[in-house]
Amino acid sequence: MQAMLNIAIQAAISAGKLICQHVDRLDQVKVKSKGRNDFVTEVDMVAEREIIYHIQKAHPDHAILAEESGQTDGNEYCWIIDPIDGTMNFMHGFPQFAVSIAVQHKNKIVAGVVYDPLSQELFTAIRGAGARLNNRRIRVSKITKLQDALVSTGFSNRNKDGLQTHMERVSNVFTQASGLRRSGSAALDLAFVAAGRLDAYWEAGLQPWDVAAGTLLVQEAGGIVTDFSGEHEPVYSKQCLAGAPRIHEALLKIL
């Protein structure tokens, strides 16, 4: 797995450099609408092609699932890619977005990278080998009480149908937790949970490329990641609840 992780790292850093070249001229970046409040920029496309280039150069027989270009068939390995997780943030120059790359083998995420190109923070994980930030081992927080916890959430502006339910959950968590945040990047939220910067994170309406790499980061850092039932991993369930064990348990009762 280390060899594949190295490819993911190389691809993420290379894509990150391309992304950073556009940060100071966002007014010139071309943007297309994929649907209601759902946008893709030319930078997303360029970064995704760069990532795929590195993967296919090393493993032309591997499958790929990418946010912008869709799915390419291959063998039992599949690379799950989000070139810019937090596109809306990127479009506005809000410094909270990341490159996310995961490797899946037989329905299990076995390696993952989340890379913040602005801060150059590189979060990595290999199944069974722990999680790291810039090659330093990381662990989830030791917080055990929700009243002491800093929690993050997210919600989509594309679908208002679940807004009332989400706001009820927000209200319940807000009144019980120490603090509540909403960053706009699921990949970074999960990476921050893995690093102990956040004690937990939850969101619904997610896609595999949003959470694949981050899920492994949290698990390998000693945290728990499930859907809102507490029974399934979130990669394909569209729901994600991740956190330090006791905080995950407390939030599961609320969600």
PDB file of C-alpha atoms in Angstrom:
ATOM      1  CA  MET A   1       0.000   0.000   0.000  1.00  0.00           C
ATOM      2  CA  GLN A   2       2.878   2.386   0.620  1.00  0.00           C
ATOM      3  CA  ALA A   3       3.671   2.518  -3.104  1.00  0.00           C
ATOM      4  CA  MET A   4       0.067   3.448  -3.923  1.00  0.00           C
ATOM      5  CA  LEU A   5       0.017   6.006  -1.133  1.00  0.00           C
ATOM      6  CA  ASN A   6       3.158   7.557  -2.596  1.00  0.00           C
ATOM      7  CA  ILE A   7       1.406   7.891  -5.952  1.00  0.00           C
ATOM      8  CA  ALA A   8      -1.594   9.504  -4.259  1.00  0.00           C
ATOM      9  CA  ILE A   9       0.694  11.929  -2.437  1.00  0.00           C
ATOM     10  CA  GLN A  10       2.513  12.850  -5.627  1.00  0.00           C
ATOM     11  CA  ALA A  11      -0.775  13.336  -7.467  1.00  0.00           C
ATOM     12  CA  ALA A  12      -2.302  15.434  -4.679  1.00  0.00           C
ATOM     13  CA  ILE A  13       0.709  17.739  -4.355  1.00  0.00           C
ATOM     14  CA  SER A  14       0.953  18.165  -8.117  1.00  0.00           C
ATOM     15  CA  ALA A  15      -2.763  19.026  -8.339  1.00  0.00           C
ATOM     16  CA  GLY A  16      -2.379  21.346  -5.357  1.00  0.00           C
ATOM     17  CA  LYS A  17       0.296  23.342  -7.154  1.00  0.00           C
ATOM     18  CA  LEU A  18      -2.033  23.822 -10.127  1.00  0.00           C
ATOM     19  CA  ILE A  19      -4.825  24.939  -7.803  1.00  0.00           C
ATOM     20  CA  CYS A  20      -2.613  27.471  -6.032  1.00  0.00           C
ATOM     21  CA  GLN A  21      -1.616  29.032  -9.351  1.00  0.00           C
ATOM     22  CA  HIS A  22      -5.205  30.263  -9.705  1.00  0.00           C
ATOM     23  CA  VAL A  23      -5.867  31.493  -6.165  1.00  0.00           C
ATOM     24  CA  ASP A  24      -4.724  35.052  -6.908  1.00  0.00           C
ATOM     25  CA  ARG A  25      -6.743  35.361 -10.129  1.00  0.00           C
ATOM     26  CA  LEU A  26     -10.074  33.802  -9.269  1.00  0.00           C
ATOM     27  CA  ASP A  27     -11.908  36.489 -11.236  1.00  0.00           C
ATOM     28  CA  GLN A  28     -10.462  34.928 -14.397  1.00  0.00           C
ATOM     29  CA  VAL A  29     -11.422  31.332 -13.579  1.00  0.00           C
ATOM     30  CA  LYS A  30     -14.195  29.925 -15.765  1.00  0.00           C
ATOM     31  CA  VAL A  31     -17.151  28.452 -13.871  1.00  0.00           C
ATOM     32  CA  LYS A  32     -19.933  26.173 -15.077  1.00  0.00           C
ATOM     33  CA  SER A  33     -23.154  25.238 -13.316  1.00  0.00           C
ATOM     34  CA  LYS A  34     -23.862  21.526 -12.899  1.00  0.00           C
ATOM     35  CA  GLY A  35     -27.220  22.233 -11.284  1.00  0.00           C
ATOM     36  CA  ARG A  36     -28.816  24.297  -8.552  1.00  0.00           C
ATOM     37  CA  ASN A  37     -26.021  25.733  -6.385  1.00  0.00           C
ATOM     38  CA  ASP A  38     -23.660  23.132  -7.819  1.00  0.00           C
ATOM     39  CA  PHE A  39     -20.630  24.464  -9.664  1.00  0.00           C
ATOM     40  CA  VAL A  40     -17.452  23.221 -11.279  1.00  0.00           C
ATOM     41  CA  THR A  41     -14.513  25.401 -12.244  1.00  0.00           C
ATOM     42  CA  GLU A  42     -11.926  24.883 -14.937  1.00  0.00           C
ATOM     43  CA  VAL A  43      -9.446  24.394 -12.094  1.00  0.00           C
ATOM     44  CA  ASP A  44     -11.415  21.387 -10.807  1.00  0.00           C
ATOM     45  CA  MET A  45     -11.131  19.841 -14.250  1.00  0.00           C
ATOM     46  CA  VAL A  46      -7.418  20.567 -14.677  1.00  0.00           C
ATOM     47  CA  ALA A  47      -6.598  19.283 -11.187  1.00  0.00           C
ATOM     48  CA  GLU A  48      -8.621  16.106 -11.737  1.00  0.00           C
ATOM     49  CA  ARG A  49      -6.863  15.388 -15.033  1.00  0.00           C
ATOM     50  CA  GLU A  50      -3.517  15.858 -13.309  1.00  0.00           C
ATOM     51  CA  ILE A  51      -4.436  13.366 -10.599  1.00  0.00           C
ATOM     52  CA  ILE A  52      -5.723  10.811 -13.095  1.00  0.00           C
ATOM     53  CA  TYR A  53      -2.560  11.196 -15.161  1.00  0.00           C
ATOM     54  CA  HIS A  54      -0.390  10.175 -12.202  1.00  0.00           C
ATOM     55  CA  ILE A  55      -2.639   7.230 -11.335  1.00  0.00           C
ATOM     56  CA  GLN A  56      -2.933   5.857 -14.853  1.00  0.00           C
ATOM     57  CA  LYS A  57       0.774   6.271 -15.479  1.00  0.00           C
ATOM     58  CA  ALA A  58       1.467   3.853 -12.625  1.00  0.00           C
ATOM     59  CA  HIS A  59      -1.686   1.699 -12.727  1.00  0.00           C
ATOM     60  CA  PRO A  60      -3.468   1.843 -16.088  1.00  0.00           C
ATOM     61  CA  ASP A  61      -5.581  -1.187 -15.147  1.00  0.00           C
ATOM     62  CA  HIS A  62      -7.088   0.380 -12.003  1.00  0.00           C
ATOM     63  CA  ALA A  63     -10.633   1.746 -11.893  1.00  0.00           C
ATOM     64  CA  ILE A  64     -11.283   5.418 -11.150  1.00  0.00           C
ATOM     65  CA  LEU A  65     -14.270   7.172  -9.578  1.00  0.00           C
ATOM     66  CA  ALA A  66     -13.848  10.934  -9.903  1.00  0.00           C
ATOM     67  CA  GLU A  67     -16.275  13.725  -9.076  1.00  0.00           C
ATOM     68  CA  GLU A  68     -16.072  15.518 -12.408  1.00  0.00           C
ATOM     69  CA  SER A  69     -15.278  12.805 -14.974  1.00  0.00           C
ATOM     70  CA  GLY A  70     -17.237   9.940 -13.443  1.00  0.00           C
ATOM     71  CA  GLN A  71     -16.267   6.287 -13.337  1.00  0.00           C
ATOM     72  CA  THR A  72     -13.732   4.360 -15.389  1.00  0.00           C
ATOM     73  CA  ASP A  73     -13.820   0.569 -15.197  1.00  0.00           C
ATOM     74  CA  GLY A  74     -10.799  -1.437 -14.113  1.00  0.00           C
ATOM     75  CA  ASN A  75      -9.701  -4.231 -11.826  1.00  0.00           C
ATOM     76  CA  GLU A  76     -10.414  -4.701  -8.113  1.00  0.00           C
ATOM     77  CA  TYR A  77      -8.633  -1.459  -7.212  1.00  0.00           C
ATOM     78  CA  CYS A  78     -10.526   1.832  -7.493  1.00  0.00           C
ATOM     79  CA  TRP A  79      -9.190   5.347  -6.930  1.00  0.00           C
ATOM     80  CA  ILE A  80     -11.786   7.759  -5.535  1.00  0.00           C
ATOM     81  CA  ILE A  81     -10.968  11.383  -6.349  1.00  0.00           C
ATOM     82  CA  ASP A  82     -12.212  14.831  -5.410  1.00  0.00           C
ATOM     83  CA  PRO A  83      -9.890  17.370  -7.051  1.00  0.00           C
ATOM     84  CA  ILE A  84     -11.200  20.274  -4.969  1.00  0.00           C
ATOM     85  CA  ASP A  85     -13.374  19.402  -2.005  1.00  0.00           C
ATOM     86  CA  GLY A  86     -14.864  22.781  -1.171  1.00  0.00           C
ATOM     87  CA  THR A  87     -15.252  24.214  -4.676  1.00  0.00           C
ATOM     88  CA  MET A  88     -17.572  26.979  -3.479  1.00  0.00           C
ATOM     89  CA  ASN A  89     -14.965  28.042  -0.931  1.00  0.00           C
ATOM     90  CA  PHE A  90     -12.273  28.003  -3.620  1.00  0.00           C
ATOM     91  CA  MET A  91     -14.411  30.125  -5.964  1.00  0.00           C
ATOM     92  CA  HIS A  92     -14.721  32.804  -3.291  1.00  0.00           C
ATOM     93  CA  GLY A  93     -11.127  32.659  -2.081  1.00  0.00           C
ATOM     94  CA  PHE A  94     -12.251  31.236   1.252  1.00  0.00           C
ATOM     95  CA  PRO A  95      -9.207  29.227   2.407  1.00  0.00           C
ATOM     96  CA  GLN A  96     -10.920  25.971   3.275  1.00  0.00           C
ATOM     97  CA  PHE A  97     -10.610  23.404   0.485  1.00  0.00           C
ATOM     98  CA  ALA A  98      -8.534  20.312  -0.203  1.00  0.00           C
ATOM     99  CA  VAL A  99      -7.545  17.589  -2.637  1.00  0.00           C
ATOM    100  CA  SER A 100      -8.905  14.180  -1.622  1.00  0.00           C
ATOM    101  CA  ILE A 101      -7.673  10.858  -3.026  1.00  0.00           C
ATOM    102  CA  ALA A 102      -8.491   7.368  -1.723  1.00  0.00           C
ATOM    103  CA  VAL A 103      -7.637   3.855  -2.866  1.00  0.00           C
ATOM    104  CA  GLN A 104     -10.335   1.226  -2.517  1.00  0.00           C
ATOM    105  CA  HIS A 105      -9.655  -2.517  -2.725  1.00  0.00           C
ATOM    106  CA  LYS A 106     -12.552  -4.960  -2.701  1.00  0.00           C
ATOM    107  CA  ASN A 107     -14.938  -2.420  -1.111  1.00  0.00           C
ATOM    108  CA  LYS A 108     -12.450  -1.388   1.584  1.00  0.00           C
ATOM    109  CA  ILE A 109     -10.611   1.935   1.639  1.00  0.00           C
ATOM    110  CA  VAL A 110      -6.973   0.958   2.099  1.00  0.00           C
ATOM    111  CA  ALA A 111      -5.117   4.251   1.593  1.00  0.00           C
ATOM    112  CA  GLY A 112      -6.064   7.906   1.651  1.00  0.00           C
ATOM    113  CA  VAL A 113      -4.683  11.408   1.225  1.00  0.00           C
ATOM    114  CA  VAL A 114      -6.215  14.769   2.063  1.00  0.00           C
ATOM    115  CA  TYR A 115      -4.022  17.684   1.026  1.00  0.00           C
ATOM    116  CA  ASP A 116      -4.558  21.352   1.847  1.00  0.00           C
ATOM    117  CA  PRO A 117      -2.565  23.138  -0.875  1.00  0.00           C
ATOM    118  CA  LEU A 118      -2.642  26.528   0.847  1.00  0.00           C
ATOM    119  CA  SER A 119      -1.212  25.377   4.184  1.00  0.00           C
ATOM    120  CA  GLN A 120       0.658  22.469   2.568  1.00  0.00           C
ATOM    121  CA  GLU A 121      -0.701  20.163   5.235  1.00  0.00           C
ATOM    122  CA  LEU A 122      -0.667  16.564   4.016  1.00  0.00           C
ATOM    123  CA  PHE A 123      -2.901  14.084   5.854  1.00  0.00           C
ATOM    124  CA  THR A 124      -2.227  10.436   4.972  1.00  0.00           C
ATOM    125  CA  ALA A 125      -3.355   7.003   6.110  1.00  0.00           C
ATOM    126  CA  ILE A 126      -2.823   3.353   5.269  1.00  0.00           C
ATOM    127  CA  ARG A 127      -5.252   0.779   6.660  1.00  0.00           C
ATOM    128  CA  GLY A 128      -3.629  -0.844   9.674  1.00  0.00           C
ATOM    129  CA  ALA A 129      -0.673   1.552   9.727  1.00  0.00           C
ATOM    130  CA  GLY A 130      -2.104   4.681  11.343  1.00  0.00           C
ATOM    131  CA  ALA A 131      -2.733   8.241  10.188  1.00  0.00           C
ATOM    132  CA  ARG A 132      -0.206  11.024   9.754  1.00  0.00           C
ATOM    133  CA  LEU A 133       0.011  14.775   9.222  1.00  0.00           C
ATOM    134  CA  ASN A 134       3.169  15.754   7.344  1.00  0.00           C
ATOM    135  CA  ASN A 135       4.644  12.411   8.440  1.00  0.00           C
ATOM    136  CA  ARG A 136       3.814  12.976  12.116  1.00  0.00           C
ATOM    137  CA  ARG A 137       1.495  10.435  13.744  1.00  0.00           C
ATOM    138  CA  ILE A 138      -1.913  11.873  14.664  1.00  0.00           C
ATOM    139  CA  ARG A 139      -4.722  10.741  16.955  1.00  0.00           C
ATOM    140  CA  VAL A 140      -8.284  11.833  17.580  1.00  0.00           C
ATOM    141  CA  SER A 141      -8.940  13.986  20.611  1.00  0.00           C
ATOM    142  CA  LYS A 142      -9.263  12.633  24.143  1.00  0.00           C
ATOM    143  CA  ILE A 143     -12.424  14.624  24.852  1.00  0.00           C
ATOM    144  CA  THR A 144     -15.097  12.405  26.418  1.00  0.00           C
ATOM    145  CA  LYS A 145     -17.958  14.818  27.138  1.00  0.00           C
ATOM    146  CA  LEU A 146     -20.073  16.507  24.475  1.00  0.00           C
ATOM    147  CA  GLN A 147     -20.263  19.638  26.606  1.00  0.00           C
ATOM    148  CA  ASP A 148     -16.490  20.044  26.077  1.00  0.00           C
ATOM    149  CA  ALA A 149     -16.482  19.172  22.379  1.00  0.00           C
ATOM    150  CA  LEU A 150     -15.913  21.287  19.282  1.00  0.00           C
ATOM    151  CA  VAL A 151     -18.115  19.814  16.547  1.00  0.00           C
ATOM    152  CA  SER A 152     -18.401  20.544  12.833  1.00  0.00           C
ATOM    153  CA  THR A 153     -21.255  19.913  10.440  1.00  0.00           C
ATOM    154  CA  GLY A 154     -22.142  20.494   6.818  1.00  0.00           C
ATOM    155  CA  PHE A 155     -25.216  20.739   4.639  1.00  0.00           C
ATOM    156  CA  SER A 156     -25.921  21.066   0.961  1.00  0.00           C
ATOM    157  CA  ASN A 157     -27.511  24.165  -0.559  1.00  0.00           C
ATOM    158  CA  ARG A 158     -28.600  22.061  -3.532  1.00  0.00           C
ATOM    159  CA  ASN A 159     -31.419  20.255  -1.747  1.00  0.00           C
ATOM    160  CA  LYS A 160     -33.588  22.070   0.778  1.00  0.00           C
ATOM    161  CA  ASP A 161     -35.822  19.076   1.534  1.00  0.00           C
ATOM    162  CA  GLY A 162     -33.880  17.965   4.606  1.00  0.00           C
ATOM    163  CA  LEU A 163     -33.211  21.450   5.943  1.00  0.00           C
ATOM    164  CA  GLN A 164     -35.730  21.330   8.788  1.00  0.00           C
ATOM    165  CA  THR A 165     -34.391  18.012  10.069  1.00  0.00           C
ATOM    166  CA  HIS A 166     -30.824  19.245   9.812  1.00  0.00           C
ATOM    167  CA  MET A 167     -31.589  22.475  11.666  1.00  0.00           C
ATOM    168  CA  GLU A 168     -33.234  20.499  14.465  1.00  0.00           C
ATOM    169  CA  ARG A 169     -30.042  18.465  14.781  1.00  0.00           C
ATOM    170  CA  VAL A 170     -27.945  21.625  14.682  1.00  0.00           C
ATOM    171  CA  SER A 171     -30.049  23.137  17.451  1.00  0.00           C
ATOM    172  CA  ASN A 172     -29.720  20.041  19.634  1.00  0.00           C
ATOM    173  CA  VAL A 173     -25.960  19.801  19.166  1.00  0.00           C
ATOM    174  CA  PHE A 174     -25.457  23.560  19.536  1.00  0.00           C
ATOM    175  CA  THR A 175     -27.134  23.584  22.952  1.00  0.00           C
ATOM    176  CA  GLN A 176     -25.112  20.607  24.217  1.00  0.00           C
ATOM    177  CA  ALA A 177     -21.646  20.996  22.672  1.00  0.00           C
ATOM    178  CA  SER A 178     -18.963  23.538  23.505  1.00  0.00           C
ATOM    179  CA  GLY A 179     -18.857  24.889  19.950  1.00  0.00           C
ATOM    180  CA  LEU A 180     -20.203  24.288  16.452  1.00  0.00           C
ATOM    181  CA  ARG A 181     -18.528  24.994  13.112  1.00  0.00           C
ATOM    182  CA  ARG A 182     -19.378  24.710   9.400  1.00  0.00           C
ATOM    183  CA  SER A 183     -16.359  24.848   7.078  1.00  0.00           C
ATOM    184  CA  GLY A 184     -17.684  23.721   3.690  1.00  0.00           C
ATOM    185  CA  SER A 185     -15.122  20.942   3.137  1.00  0.00           C
ATOM    186  CA  ALA A 186     -15.984  17.442   4.329  1.00  0.00           C
ATOM    187  CA  ALA A 187     -12.487  16.175   3.540  1.00  0.00           C
ATOM    188  CA  LEU A 188     -10.829  18.779   5.754  1.00  0.00           C
ATOM    189  CA  ASP A 189     -13.399  18.338   8.515  1.00  0.00           C
ATOM    190  CA  LEU A 190     -12.600  14.620   8.634  1.00  0.00           C
ATOM    191  CA  ALA A 191      -8.860  15.314   8.525  1.00  0.00           C
ATOM    192  CA  PHE A 192      -9.256  17.740  11.427  1.00  0.00           C
ATOM    193  CA  VAL A 193     -11.172  15.122  13.422  1.00  0.00           C
ATOM    194  CA  ALA A 194      -8.301  12.698  12.793  1.00  0.00           C
ATOM    195  CA  ALA A 195      -5.811  15.309  14.013  1.00  0.00           C
ATOM    196  CA  GLY A 196      -7.821  16.141  17.147  1.00  0.00           C
ATOM    197  CA  ARG A 197      -8.619  19.686  16.019  1.00  0.00           C
ATOM    198  CA  LEU A 198     -12.304  18.820  15.920  1.00  0.00           C
ATOM    199  CA  ASP A 199     -13.899  16.319  18.260  1.00  0.00           C
ATOM    200  CA  ALA A 200     -16.563  15.222  15.772  1.00  0.00           C
ATOM    201  CA  TYR A 201     -18.206  15.968  12.432  1.00  0.00           C
ATOM    202  CA  TRP A 202     -21.505  15.012  10.838  1.00  0.00           C
ATOM    203  CA  GLU A 203     -23.189  15.597   7.484  1.00  0.00           C
ATOM    204  CA  ALA A 204     -25.805  14.054   5.187  1.00  0.00           C
ATOM    205  CA  GLY A 205     -26.118  14.078   1.403  1.00  0.00           C
ATOM    206  CA  LEU A 206     -22.486  13.227   0.781  1.00  0.00           C
ATOM    207  CA  GLN A 207     -20.809  11.486  -2.136  1.00  0.00           C
ATOM    208  CA  PRO A 208     -18.022   8.852  -1.955  1.00  0.00           C
ATOM    209  CA  TRP A 209     -15.332  11.302  -3.097  1.00  0.00           C
ATOM    210  CA  ASP A 210     -16.249  13.654  -0.245  1.00  0.00           C
ATOM    211  CA  VAL A 211     -15.483  11.180   2.536  1.00  0.00           C
ATOM    212  CA  ALA A 212     -13.492   8.181   1.243  1.00  0.00           C
ATOM    213  CA  ALA A 213     -10.021   9.391   2.219  1.00  0.00           C
ATOM    214  CA  GLY A 214     -11.171  11.222   5.344  1.00  0.00           C
ATOM    215  CA  THR A 215     -13.008   8.191   6.673  1.00  0.00           C
ATOM    216  CA  LEU A 216      -9.811   6.157   6.704  1.00  0.00           C
ATOM    217  CA  LEU A 217      -7.902   9.026   8.329  1.00  0.00           C
ATOM    218  CA  VAL A 218     -10.310   9.101  11.267  1.00  0.00           C
ATOM    219  CA  GLN A 219     -10.392   5.329  11.667  1.00  0.00           C
ATOM    220  CA  GLU A 220      -6.621   5.046  11.605  1.00  0.00           C
ATOM    221  CA  ALA A 221      -6.353   7.889  14.117  1.00  0.00           C
ATOM    222  CA  GLY A 222      -8.470   5.949  16.606  1.00  0.00           C
ATOM    223  CA  GLY A 223     -11.862   7.467  15.849  1.00  0.00           C
ATOM    224  CA  ILE A 224     -15.180   5.973  14.819  1.00  0.00           C
ATOM    225  CA  VAL A 225     -16.936   6.673  11.522  1.00  0.00           C
ATOM    226  CA  THR A 226     -20.447   5.440  10.711  1.00  0.00           C
ATOM    227  CA  ASP A 227     -23.693   6.532   9.143  1.00  0.00           C
ATOM    228  CA  PHE A 228     -26.421   7.933  11.392  1.00  0.00           C
ATOM    229  CA  SER A 229     -27.631   4.429  12.287  1.00  0.00           C
ATOM    230  CA  GLY A 230     -24.214   3.642  13.706  1.00  0.00           C
ATOM    231  CA  GLU A 231     -24.025   0.430  11.692  1.00  0.00           C
ATOM    232  CA  HIS A 232     -22.408   1.198   8.332  1.00  0.00           C
ATOM    233  CA  GLU A 233     -19.349   2.980   6.974  1.00  0.00           C
ATOM    234  CA  PRO A 234     -20.299   6.251   5.294  1.00  0.00           C
ATOM    235  CA  VAL A 235     -18.516   6.034   1.949  1.00  0.00           C
ATOM    236  CA  TYR A 236     -21.604   4.980   0.000  1.00  0.00           C
ATOM    237  CA  SER A 237     -24.367   5.689   2.533  1.00  0.00           C
ATOM    238  CA  LYS A 238     -24.545   9.501   1.984  1.00  0.00           C
ATOM    239  CA  GLN A 239     -24.360  10.015   5.767  1.00  0.00           C
ATOM    240  CA  CYS A 240     -21.256  10.536   7.867  1.00  0.00           C
ATOM    241  CA  LEU A 241     -20.758  10.777  11.614  1.00  0.00           C
ATOM    242  CA  ALA A 242     -17.112  10.785  12.659  1.00  0.00           C
ATOM    243  CA  GLY A 243     -15.508  11.497  15.976  1.00  0.00           C
ATOM    244  CA  ALA A 244     -13.595  10.519  19.055  1.00  0.00           C
ATOM    245  CA  PRO A 245     -15.297   7.393  20.449  1.00  0.00           C
ATOM    246  CA  ARG A 246     -17.253   8.951  23.312  1.00  0.00           C
ATOM    247  CA  ILE A 247     -18.298  12.010  21.292  1.00  0.00           C
ATOM    248  CA  HIS A 248     -19.394   9.811  18.406  1.00  0.00           C
ATOM    249  CA  GLU A 249     -21.523   7.849  20.868  1.00  0.00           C
ATOM    250  CA  ALA A 250     -23.128  11.005  22.255  1.00  0.00           C
ATOM    251  CA  LEU A 251     -23.886  12.473  18.831  1.00  0.00           C
ATOM    252  CA  LEU A 252     -25.307   9.183  17.571  1.00  0.00           C
ATOM    253  CA  LYS A 253     -28.083   9.493  20.155  1.00  0.00           C
ATOM    254  CA  ILE A 254     -28.928  12.970  18.869  1.00  0.00           C
ATOM    255  CA  LEU A 255     -28.777  12.183  15.153  1.00  0.00           C
TER     256      LEU A 255
END
